[in-house]
């Protein structure tokens, strides 16, 4: 155990010097020394998390106090703080809010848990478990659990995630059984569905609801899949049938018929028509192989699903989206579609939430134009945070035909740059003359 005496406040420069030492270190060690180093680095991680929590609470308290002294309404005291924390940690505003809530709980209500984190005896996830399992309790009950589980380091020594969760929940039931009923009601109120990508151009569709409904849905799917299998003549496996039944019962169409709603696939002309291998982009999912994109389109053409071709215009070198063809008379609708296809997800750095708002980078009230250059796709949380006091943003244009960029400036003066992803339609022709002609065409348009 190495003990250090602190004679001055910790600064970011000191931390970065230690980081530089780690980056430049030689890790060629024997097995025993290597295990010691791994353990020491794990302690560094835990202590760093504890320090982050203390600093996070201090930042939130300072910002709130300043706004209070300025006479701001109470509703504005904490506005946008979670977004600043998320950006500082290179995470989304949602995760920033989670870290802020954890920090406040540790500093003000769970001092023993914070001490175990500082000592490297609990990691961030296990501390999060304790905070989560005690969130519905009163402050006094939460402090009681904090003391009973974490005052003595030996209490949770060697305990894993499920053990810690179980012990915290058992004491919570003992102290306040009614809180668990409230917790279940709160959890049920947060029922929802979600999707996330899976490898090999697959995806997960998840429904979060009560346990009894979850079991009921799964049992019903299994029963009906067994009925189909027992009838004979179907070559699909039980799991395949159950997955197809989910799609059919939600959409009202057969799995073979395809999706009944609009699904946007962006791909280059050569990928679609000439067997090119430039990857395509499935809006709402991500990049997919060219062969998969062509197969999806072939399957749709073979079915009765309506398919429409819309031309996008992108610079052939940078991949910057410059225009989108639209037959709609409503310009805002076409502009919104262009922003959605250009930005794909929320443009706030480290936030990949779905786009919910089309935001003016320079506010409309300040003379900002309703244009693609002055527009950015944001999730609701990021847009609301950006509208808070002290936030500013500006569109950036480094060079002609560059991809869309803009800069977000937080109330503390920290800057975060965001670049739109390249379109999967970049294509260089085999003829040098054609390349010169097409590049000149876009250069003239951008001038």
Short mmCIF file of C-alpha atoms in Angstrom, two decimals:
data_model
loop_
_atom_site.label_atom_id
_atom_site.label_comp_id
_atom_site.label_asym_id
_atom_site.label_seq_id
_atom_site.Cartn_x
_atom_site.Cartn_y
_atom_site.Cartn_z
CA UNK A 1 0.00 0.00 0.00
CA UNK A 2 1.38 3.39 -1.07
CA UNK A 3 0.11 6.44 0.81
CA UNK A 4 0.39 9.94 -0.59
CA UNK A 5 -0.08 13.20 1.27
CA UNK A 6 -2.05 15.76 -0.68
CA UNK A 7 -0.82 19.31 -0.16
CA UNK A 8 -2.66 20.98 -3.04
CA UNK A 9 -5.85 20.45 -5.08
CA UNK A 10 -5.65 17.88 -7.85
CA UNK A 11 -5.46 19.40 -11.33
CA UNK A 12 -6.11 18.04 -14.81
CA UNK A 13 -2.45 18.62 -15.74
CA UNK A 14 -1.31 16.30 -12.95
CA UNK A 15 -3.67 13.59 -14.10
CA UNK A 16 -2.60 13.94 -17.72
CA UNK A 17 1.07 13.66 -16.71
CA UNK A 18 0.25 10.36 -15.02
CA UNK A 19 -1.64 9.28 -18.15
CA UNK A 20 1.40 10.12 -20.25
CA UNK A 21 3.49 7.95 -17.94
CA UNK A 22 1.11 5.04 -18.51
CA UNK A 23 1.13 5.60 -22.27
CA UNK A 24 4.92 5.55 -22.42
CA UNK A 25 5.42 2.69 -19.96
CA UNK A 26 7.10 -0.61 -20.79
CA UNK A 27 4.80 -3.51 -19.82
CA UNK A 28 7.27 -6.36 -20.39
CA UNK A 29 7.02 -7.94 -16.91
CA UNK A 30 6.96 -11.44 -15.47
CA UNK A 31 3.67 -13.09 -14.53
CA UNK A 32 3.67 -12.18 -10.84
CA UNK A 33 4.61 -8.55 -11.46
CA UNK A 34 2.05 -8.41 -14.24
CA UNK A 35 -0.75 -9.56 -11.92
CA UNK A 36 0.28 -6.91 -9.39
CA UNK A 37 0.21 -4.28 -12.13
CA UNK A 38 -3.23 -5.36 -13.32
CA UNK A 39 -4.55 -5.16 -9.77
CA UNK A 40 -2.96 -1.73 -9.24
CA UNK A 41 -4.45 -0.41 -12.48
CA UNK A 42 -7.88 -1.71 -11.44
CA UNK A 43 -7.48 0.28 -8.22
CA UNK A 44 -6.59 3.33 -10.32
CA UNK A 45 -9.81 2.88 -12.28
CA UNK A 46 -11.90 2.67 -9.12
CA UNK A 47 -10.24 5.68 -7.51
CA UNK A 48 -10.65 7.63 -10.76
CA UNK A 49 -14.37 6.86 -10.78
CA UNK A 50 -14.68 8.00 -7.15
CA UNK A 51 -12.81 11.21 -7.93
CA UNK A 52 -14.99 11.78 -10.99
CA UNK A 53 -18.08 11.39 -8.80
CA UNK A 54 -16.86 13.97 -6.28
CA UNK A 55 -15.89 16.43 -9.01
CA UNK A 56 -19.16 15.84 -10.88
CA UNK A 57 -21.18 16.72 -7.80
CA UNK A 58 -19.01 19.78 -7.16
CA UNK A 59 -19.49 21.01 -10.75
CA UNK A 60 -23.27 20.52 -10.58
CA UNK A 61 -23.42 22.29 -7.22
CA UNK A 62 -21.32 25.22 -8.46
CA UNK A 63 -23.38 25.72 -11.61
CA UNK A 64 -26.67 25.47 -9.70
CA UNK A 65 -25.48 27.91 -7.03
CA UNK A 66 -24.36 30.42 -9.64
CA UNK A 67 -27.72 30.30 -11.41
CA UNK A 68 -29.53 30.62 -8.10
CA UNK A 69 -27.52 33.72 -7.18
CA UNK A 70 -28.36 35.24 -10.56
CA UNK A 71 -32.05 34.86 -9.76
CA UNK A 72 -32.79 32.22 -12.37
CA UNK A 73 -35.99 30.17 -12.01
CA UNK A 74 -35.51 26.96 -10.03
CA UNK A 75 -36.38 24.89 -13.11
CA UNK A 76 -33.23 26.24 -14.81
CA UNK A 77 -30.76 25.57 -12.00
CA UNK A 78 -29.81 22.11 -13.28
CA UNK A 79 -30.71 22.52 -16.94
CA UNK A 80 -28.07 21.15 -19.33
CA UNK A 81 -25.68 19.98 -16.59
CA UNK A 82 -26.13 16.31 -17.50
CA UNK A 83 -25.20 17.13 -21.10
CA UNK A 84 -22.01 18.87 -19.98
CA UNK A 85 -21.07 15.86 -17.84
CA UNK A 86 -21.79 13.50 -20.73
CA UNK A 87 -19.64 15.50 -23.15
CA UNK A 88 -16.78 15.70 -20.65
CA UNK A 89 -16.91 11.90 -20.27
CA UNK A 90 -17.32 11.40 -24.04
CA UNK A 91 -20.73 9.84 -23.55
CA UNK A 92 -24.34 10.66 -24.38
CA UNK A 93 -26.44 13.12 -22.32
CA UNK A 94 -28.48 10.18 -21.05
CA UNK A 95 -25.35 8.53 -19.65
CA UNK A 96 -24.25 11.92 -18.35
CA UNK A 97 -27.47 12.11 -16.35
CA UNK A 98 -26.84 8.64 -14.97
CA UNK A 99 -23.34 9.60 -13.84
CA UNK A 100 -24.65 12.83 -12.31
CA UNK A 101 -27.33 10.98 -10.35
CA UNK A 102 -24.82 8.41 -9.13
CA UNK A 103 -22.39 11.13 -8.06
CA UNK A 104 -25.00 12.97 -6.01
CA UNK A 105 -26.11 9.74 -4.34
CA UNK A 106 -22.54 8.74 -3.43
CA UNK A 107 -21.50 12.14 -2.11
CA UNK A 108 -24.64 13.03 -0.18
CA UNK A 109 -26.27 9.73 0.78
CA UNK A 110 -23.79 6.83 0.47
CA UNK A 111 -20.46 7.90 2.02
CA UNK A 112 -19.38 4.38 2.94
CA UNK A 113 -19.96 3.14 -0.60
CA UNK A 114 -17.91 6.07 -1.88
CA UNK A 115 -15.15 5.13 0.56
CA UNK A 116 -15.08 1.53 -0.73
CA UNK A 117 -14.87 2.89 -4.28
CA UNK A 118 -11.98 5.17 -3.33
CA UNK A 119 -10.22 2.21 -1.73
CA UNK A 120 -10.55 0.19 -4.94
CA UNK A 121 -12.70 -2.46 -3.22
CA UNK A 122 -15.81 -1.79 -5.34
CA UNK A 123 -15.86 -0.94 -9.03
CA UNK A 124 -18.19 1.49 -10.78
CA UNK A 125 -20.71 -1.14 -11.88
CA UNK A 126 -21.12 -2.62 -8.39
CA UNK A 127 -21.51 0.84 -6.91
CA UNK A 128 -24.16 1.47 -9.57
CA UNK A 129 -25.97 -1.70 -8.45
CA UNK A 130 -26.08 -0.49 -4.85
CA UNK A 131 -27.36 2.93 -5.91
CA UNK A 132 -29.99 1.37 -8.16
CA UNK A 133 -31.27 -1.08 -5.54
CA UNK A 134 -31.69 1.70 -2.97
CA UNK A 135 -33.05 4.41 -5.27
CA UNK A 136 -36.68 4.04 -4.11
CA UNK A 137 -35.86 4.21 -0.41
CA UNK A 138 -35.86 7.23 1.85
CA UNK A 139 -32.52 8.92 2.45
CA UNK A 140 -32.35 7.46 5.96
CA UNK A 141 -33.02 3.90 4.75
CA UNK A 142 -30.48 4.27 1.96
CA UNK A 143 -27.89 5.42 4.49
CA UNK A 144 -28.73 2.43 6.67
CA UNK A 145 -28.04 0.01 3.80
CA UNK A 146 -24.90 1.95 2.94
CA UNK A 147 -23.62 1.53 6.49
CA UNK A 148 -24.63 -2.13 6.86
CA UNK A 149 -23.05 -3.22 3.58
CA UNK A 150 -20.09 -0.89 3.11
CA UNK A 151 -18.95 0.47 6.47
CA UNK A 152 -16.92 -2.69 7.04
CA UNK A 153 -14.76 -3.62 4.02
CA UNK A 154 -15.10 -7.31 4.91
CA UNK A 155 -18.90 -7.34 4.39
CA UNK A 156 -18.75 -7.38 0.58
CA UNK A 157 -15.22 -8.74 0.21
CA UNK A 158 -15.21 -11.19 -2.70
CA UNK A 159 -18.91 -10.62 -3.46
CA UNK A 160 -19.99 -10.67 -7.10
CA UNK A 161 -22.61 -8.59 -8.88
CA UNK A 162 -25.59 -10.84 -8.12
CA UNK A 163 -24.58 -11.28 -4.49
CA UNK A 164 -24.35 -7.52 -3.96
CA UNK A 165 -27.66 -6.99 -5.70
CA UNK A 166 -29.34 -9.68 -3.62
CA UNK A 167 -28.03 -8.38 -0.30
CA UNK A 168 -29.06 -4.82 -1.06
CA UNK A 169 -32.52 -5.91 -2.16
CA UNK A 170 -33.01 -8.13 0.90
CA UNK A 171 -32.22 -5.29 3.30
CA UNK A 172 -34.43 -2.93 1.28
CA UNK A 173 -37.33 -5.37 1.63
CA UNK A 174 -36.66 -5.56 5.35
CA UNK A 175 -36.58 -1.79 5.83
CA UNK A 176 -39.39 -0.76 3.49
CA UNK A 177 -41.35 -3.42 1.65
CA UNK A 178 -43.73 -0.80 0.25
CA UNK A 179 -40.86 0.84 -1.58
CA UNK A 180 -40.38 -2.31 -3.64
CA UNK A 181 -44.01 -2.14 -4.71
CA UNK A 182 -43.46 1.47 -5.76
CA UNK A 183 -40.29 0.47 -7.54
CA UNK A 184 -42.11 -2.20 -9.53
CA UNK A 185 -44.81 0.28 -10.50
CA UNK A 186 -42.17 2.77 -11.60
CA UNK A 187 -40.38 0.11 -13.62
CA UNK A 188 -43.63 -0.94 -15.31
CA UNK A 189 -44.35 2.67 -16.22
CA UNK A 190 -41.04 2.63 -18.16
CA UNK A 191 -42.09 -0.29 -20.39
CA UNK A 192 -40.97 0.21 -23.96
CA UNK A 193 -39.61 -1.39 -27.11
CA UNK A 194 -36.20 -0.85 -28.66
CA UNK A 195 -33.92 -2.07 -31.43
CA UNK A 196 -30.17 -2.44 -31.72
CA UNK A 197 -27.86 -3.84 -34.39
CA UNK A 198 -26.54 -7.40 -34.29
CA UNK A 199 -23.68 -8.94 -36.28
CA UNK A 200 -24.16 -10.19 -39.86
CA UNK A 201 -26.78 -7.55 -40.79
CA UNK A 202 -29.19 -8.79 -38.13
CA UNK A 203 -30.91 -6.85 -35.37
CA UNK A 204 -32.44 -7.27 -31.93
CA UNK A 205 -36.03 -6.18 -31.29
CA UNK A 206 -36.63 -5.94 -27.55
CA UNK A 207 -39.80 -5.42 -25.55
CA UNK A 208 -39.36 -4.38 -21.92
CA UNK A 209 -42.48 -5.16 -19.91
CA UNK A 210 -43.53 -7.05 -16.78
CA UNK A 211 -42.20 -10.55 -16.19
CA UNK A 212 -45.61 -12.24 -16.39
CA UNK A 213 -46.34 -10.63 -19.76
CA UNK A 214 -42.89 -11.51 -21.03
CA UNK A 215 -43.36 -15.16 -20.10
CA UNK A 216 -46.86 -15.16 -21.57
CA UNK A 217 -45.68 -13.77 -24.92
CA UNK A 218 -42.82 -16.24 -25.18
CA UNK A 219 -45.03 -19.21 -24.19
CA UNK A 220 -47.65 -18.22 -26.77
CA UNK A 221 -45.05 -17.98 -29.53
CA UNK A 222 -43.59 -21.34 -28.58
CA UNK A 223 -47.02 -22.98 -28.48
CA UNK A 224 -47.99 -21.66 -31.91
CA UNK A 225 -44.59 -22.55 -33.37
CA UNK A 226 -44.98 -26.12 -32.07
CA UNK A 227 -48.42 -26.27 -33.70
CA UNK A 228 -46.92 -25.29 -37.08
CA UNK A 229 -44.09 -27.81 -36.71
CA UNK A 230 -46.48 -30.63 -35.73
CA UNK A 231 -48.63 -29.88 -38.79
CA UNK A 232 -45.64 -30.79 -40.97
CA UNK A 233 -44.44 -29.35 -44.26
CA UNK A 234 -42.49 -26.43 -42.77
CA UNK A 235 -38.71 -26.57 -42.98
CA UNK A 236 -38.07 -23.72 -40.56
CA UNK A 237 -36.75 -24.31 -37.06
CA UNK A 238 -38.81 -23.47 -33.99
CA UNK A 239 -36.73 -20.33 -33.32
CA UNK A 240 -37.12 -19.17 -36.93
CA UNK A 241 -40.89 -19.66 -36.79
CA UNK A 242 -41.15 -17.77 -33.49
CA UNK A 243 -39.13 -14.85 -34.92
CA UNK A 244 -41.34 -14.77 -38.03
CA UNK A 245 -44.50 -14.89 -35.92
CA UNK A 246 -43.36 -11.80 -34.00
CA UNK A 247 -42.93 -9.86 -37.25
CA UNK A 248 -46.25 -11.05 -38.67
CA UNK A 249 -48.27 -10.24 -35.59
CA UNK A 250 -46.79 -6.78 -35.12
CA UNK A 251 -46.94 -5.66 -38.76
CA UNK A 252 -49.98 -7.62 -39.89
CA UNK A 253 -48.16 -8.97 -42.94
CA UNK A 254 -46.33 -12.21 -43.63
CA UNK A 255 -42.61 -12.42 -43.01
CA UNK A 256 -42.08 -13.33 -46.66
CA UNK A 257 -43.90 -10.22 -47.88
CA UNK A 258 -41.46 -7.79 -46.27
CA UNK A 259 -41.84 -4.61 -44.24
CA UNK A 260 -45.05 -2.57 -44.78
CA UNK A 261 -43.47 0.76 -43.83
CA UNK A 262 -40.75 2.87 -45.45
CA UNK A 263 -37.21 1.54 -45.02
CA UNK A 264 -34.45 3.73 -46.48
CA UNK A 265 -31.37 2.08 -48.02
CA UNK A 266 -28.62 4.39 -49.31
CA UNK A 267 -26.19 2.92 -51.83
CA UNK A 268 -24.16 4.04 -54.83
CA UNK A 269 -25.43 3.67 -58.37
CA UNK A 270 -22.63 1.23 -59.19
CA UNK A 271 -23.46 -0.90 -56.15
CA UNK A 272 -27.11 -1.09 -57.20
CA UNK A 273 -26.71 -1.53 -60.95
CA UNK A 274 -23.18 -2.70 -61.70
CA UNK A 275 -22.30 -5.09 -58.89
CA UNK A 276 -20.06 -2.63 -57.05
CA UNK A 277 -18.77 -3.49 -53.60
CA UNK A 278 -19.16 -0.09 -51.86
CA UNK A 279 -21.08 -0.74 -48.64
CA UNK A 280 -24.65 0.51 -48.32
CA UNK A 281 -26.36 2.20 -45.38
CA UNK A 282 -29.65 1.00 -43.91
CA UNK A 283 -31.23 3.98 -42.18
CA UNK A 284 -31.87 3.16 -38.52
CA UNK A 285 -29.40 0.25 -38.53
CA UNK A 286 -26.04 1.15 -40.04
CA UNK A 287 -23.66 0.01 -42.76
CA UNK A 288 -24.48 -3.25 -44.53
CA UNK A 289 -22.58 -5.19 -47.24
CA UNK A 290 -23.41 -4.41 -50.85
CA UNK A 291 -24.55 -8.00 -51.49
CA UNK A 292 -27.01 -7.79 -48.60
CA UNK A 293 -28.40 -4.47 -49.87
CA UNK A 294 -28.96 -5.88 -53.35
CA UNK A 295 -30.59 -9.00 -51.89
CA UNK A 296 -32.97 -6.88 -49.81
CA UNK A 297 -33.96 -4.93 -52.91
CA UNK A 298 -34.39 -8.13 -54.98
CA UNK A 299 -36.59 -9.65 -52.28
CA UNK A 300 -38.71 -6.52 -52.19
CA UNK A 301 -39.09 -6.48 -55.98
CA UNK A 302 -40.17 -10.13 -55.92
CA UNK A 303 -42.89 -9.32 -53.38
CA UNK A 304 -45.86 -6.99 -53.67
CA UNK A 305 -44.18 -4.29 -51.60
CA UNK A 306 -43.98 -0.86 -53.22
CA UNK A 307 -40.43 0.31 -53.90
CA UNK A 308 -39.36 3.85 -54.84
CA UNK A 309 -36.01 5.13 -56.10
CA UNK A 310 -34.87 8.54 -54.86
CA UNK A 311 -31.62 10.06 -56.12
CA UNK A 312 -29.13 11.54 -53.67
CA UNK A 313 -26.33 13.80 -54.83
CA UNK A 314 -23.01 13.51 -53.02
CA UNK A 315 -19.56 14.84 -53.79
CA UNK A 316 -17.56 12.00 -55.41
CA UNK A 317 -14.45 12.50 -53.24
CA UNK A 318 -15.59 13.66 -49.80
CA UNK A 319 -18.92 11.86 -49.69
CA UNK A 320 -20.65 15.08 -48.60
CA UNK A 321 -24.39 14.99 -49.24
CA UNK A 322 -25.26 18.00 -51.37
CA UNK A 323 -28.89 17.46 -52.36
CA UNK A 324 -31.74 14.96 -52.38
CA UNK A 325 -34.34 14.57 -55.06
CA UNK A 326 -37.88 15.01 -53.81
CA UNK A 327 -41.27 15.05 -55.47
CA UNK A 328 -42.79 16.63 -52.38
CA UNK A 329 -44.00 20.23 -52.59
CA UNK A 330 -43.29 20.81 -48.90
CA UNK A 331 -39.68 21.99 -48.73
CA UNK A 332 -39.35 21.42 -44.94
CA UNK A 333 -40.23 17.75 -45.43
CA UNK A 334 -37.56 17.28 -48.09
CA UNK A 335 -35.03 19.22 -46.03
CA UNK A 336 -35.78 17.08 -42.99
CA UNK A 337 -35.27 13.94 -45.06
CA UNK A 338 -31.90 15.25 -46.28
CA UNK A 339 -30.77 15.99 -42.70
CA UNK A 340 -31.93 12.55 -41.52
CA UNK A 341 -30.02 10.78 -44.27
CA UNK A 342 -26.95 12.98 -43.88
CA UNK A 343 -26.62 12.82 -40.08
CA UNK A 344 -28.08 9.31 -39.46
CA UNK A 345 -28.11 9.72 -35.67
CA UNK A 346 -27.93 12.60 -33.18
CA UNK A 347 -25.04 14.86 -34.14
CA UNK A 348 -23.95 15.61 -30.57
CA UNK A 349 -20.56 13.92 -30.09
CA UNK A 350 -20.80 10.47 -28.44
CA UNK A 351 -24.59 10.50 -28.61
CA UNK A 352 -25.96 8.00 -31.14
CA UNK A 353 -29.62 8.33 -30.17
CA UNK A 354 -32.22 8.50 -32.98
CA UNK A 355 -32.88 11.90 -34.53
CA UNK A 356 -36.05 13.47 -33.14
CA UNK A 357 -35.57 17.17 -33.90
CA UNK A 358 -34.20 19.15 -36.85
CA UNK A 359 -32.35 21.94 -35.08
CA UNK A 360 -31.15 25.34 -36.27
CA UNK A 361 -27.43 25.45 -35.45
CA UNK A 362 -27.65 29.22 -35.38
CA UNK A 363 -31.08 29.87 -33.82
CA UNK A 364 -33.81 31.12 -36.10
CA UNK A 365 -34.41 34.00 -33.68
CA UNK A 366 -30.80 35.09 -34.23
CA UNK A 367 -31.16 35.12 -38.00
CA UNK A 368 -30.24 31.52 -38.67
CA UNK A 369 -31.46 30.18 -41.98
CA UNK A 370 -33.66 27.13 -42.42
CA UNK A 371 -31.11 25.29 -44.55
CA UNK A 372 -29.11 22.10 -44.61
CA UNK A 373 -25.95 24.05 -43.80
CA UNK A 374 -27.55 25.55 -40.67
CA UNK A 375 -29.43 22.39 -39.74
CA UNK A 376 -28.48 19.41 -37.60
CA UNK A 377 -30.32 16.29 -36.53
CA UNK A 378 -30.50 15.99 -32.74
CA UNK A 379 -32.22 13.78 -30.23
CA UNK A 380 -34.76 15.49 -27.97
CA UNK A 381 -32.45 15.58 -24.93
CA UNK A 382 -29.56 17.20 -26.82
CA UNK A 383 -31.83 19.76 -28.46
CA UNK A 384 -33.37 20.79 -25.15
CA UNK A 385 -29.92 21.01 -23.54
CA UNK A 386 -28.60 23.15 -26.40
CA UNK A 387 -31.46 25.61 -25.87
CA UNK A 388 -30.28 26.18 -22.29
CA UNK A 389 -28.46 29.28 -21.15
CA UNK A 390 -24.80 29.54 -22.16
CA UNK A 391 -24.86 26.99 -25.01
CA UNK A 392 -23.87 28.15 -28.48
CA UNK A 393 -23.17 26.44 -31.78
CA UNK A 394 -21.81 27.38 -35.17
CA UNK A 395 -21.65 25.71 -38.57
CA UNK A 396 -18.15 25.06 -39.90
CA UNK A 397 -16.97 24.81 -43.48
CA UNK A 398 -13.30 23.87 -43.78
CA UNK A 399 -13.24 23.63 -47.53
CA UNK A 400 -15.55 23.34 -50.48
CA UNK A 401 -17.41 20.05 -50.79
CA UNK A 402 -16.34 18.96 -47.30
CA UNK A 403 -18.73 16.99 -45.16
CA UNK A 404 -21.03 19.02 -42.94
CA UNK A 405 -19.44 20.09 -39.65
CA UNK A 406 -20.54 22.13 -36.73
CA UNK A 407 -19.12 23.16 -33.37
CA UNK A 408 -20.95 22.93 -30.05
CA UNK A 409 -19.76 25.24 -27.26
CA UNK A 410 -20.78 24.44 -23.69
CA UNK A 411 -21.48 27.08 -21.00
CA UNK A 412 -17.98 26.44 -19.56
CA UNK A 413 -16.38 27.33 -22.91
CA UNK A 414 -15.41 23.79 -23.92
CA UNK A 415 -15.78 23.07 -27.63
CA UNK A 416 -16.90 19.84 -29.31
CA UNK A 417 -16.80 19.38 -33.09
CA UNK A 418 -19.19 17.13 -34.99
CA UNK A 419 -18.78 15.87 -38.56
CA UNK A 420 -21.49 14.18 -40.62
CA UNK A 421 -20.58 10.64 -41.68
CA UNK A 422 -19.59 10.12 -45.33
CA UNK A 423 -22.29 8.91 -47.68
CA UNK A 424 -21.82 5.39 -49.09
CA UNK A 425 -22.04 6.74 -52.64
CA UNK A 426 -18.44 7.81 -53.25
CA UNK A 427 -17.37 6.51 -56.63
CA UNK A 428 -14.36 7.20 -58.83
CA UNK A 429 -14.81 6.34 -62.48
CA UNK A 430 -12.30 4.40 -64.50
CA UNK A 431 -11.95 7.27 -66.93
CA UNK A 432 -9.78 10.19 -65.77
CA UNK A 433 -11.75 12.53 -68.02
CA UNK A 434 -15.02 11.52 -66.34
CA UNK A 435 -13.48 12.12 -62.92
CA UNK A 436 -12.39 15.62 -63.92
CA UNK A 437 -15.83 16.38 -65.38
CA UNK A 438 -17.82 15.16 -62.38
CA UNK A 439 -15.51 16.85 -59.86
CA UNK A 440 -15.73 20.10 -61.77
CA UNK A 441 -19.51 19.85 -61.79
CA UNK A 442 -19.66 19.69 -57.99
CA UNK A 443 -16.98 22.35 -57.57
CA UNK A 444 -19.02 24.74 -59.71
CA UNK A 445 -22.12 24.05 -57.62
CA UNK A 446 -20.28 24.71 -54.38
CA UNK A 447 -18.70 27.96 -55.54
#
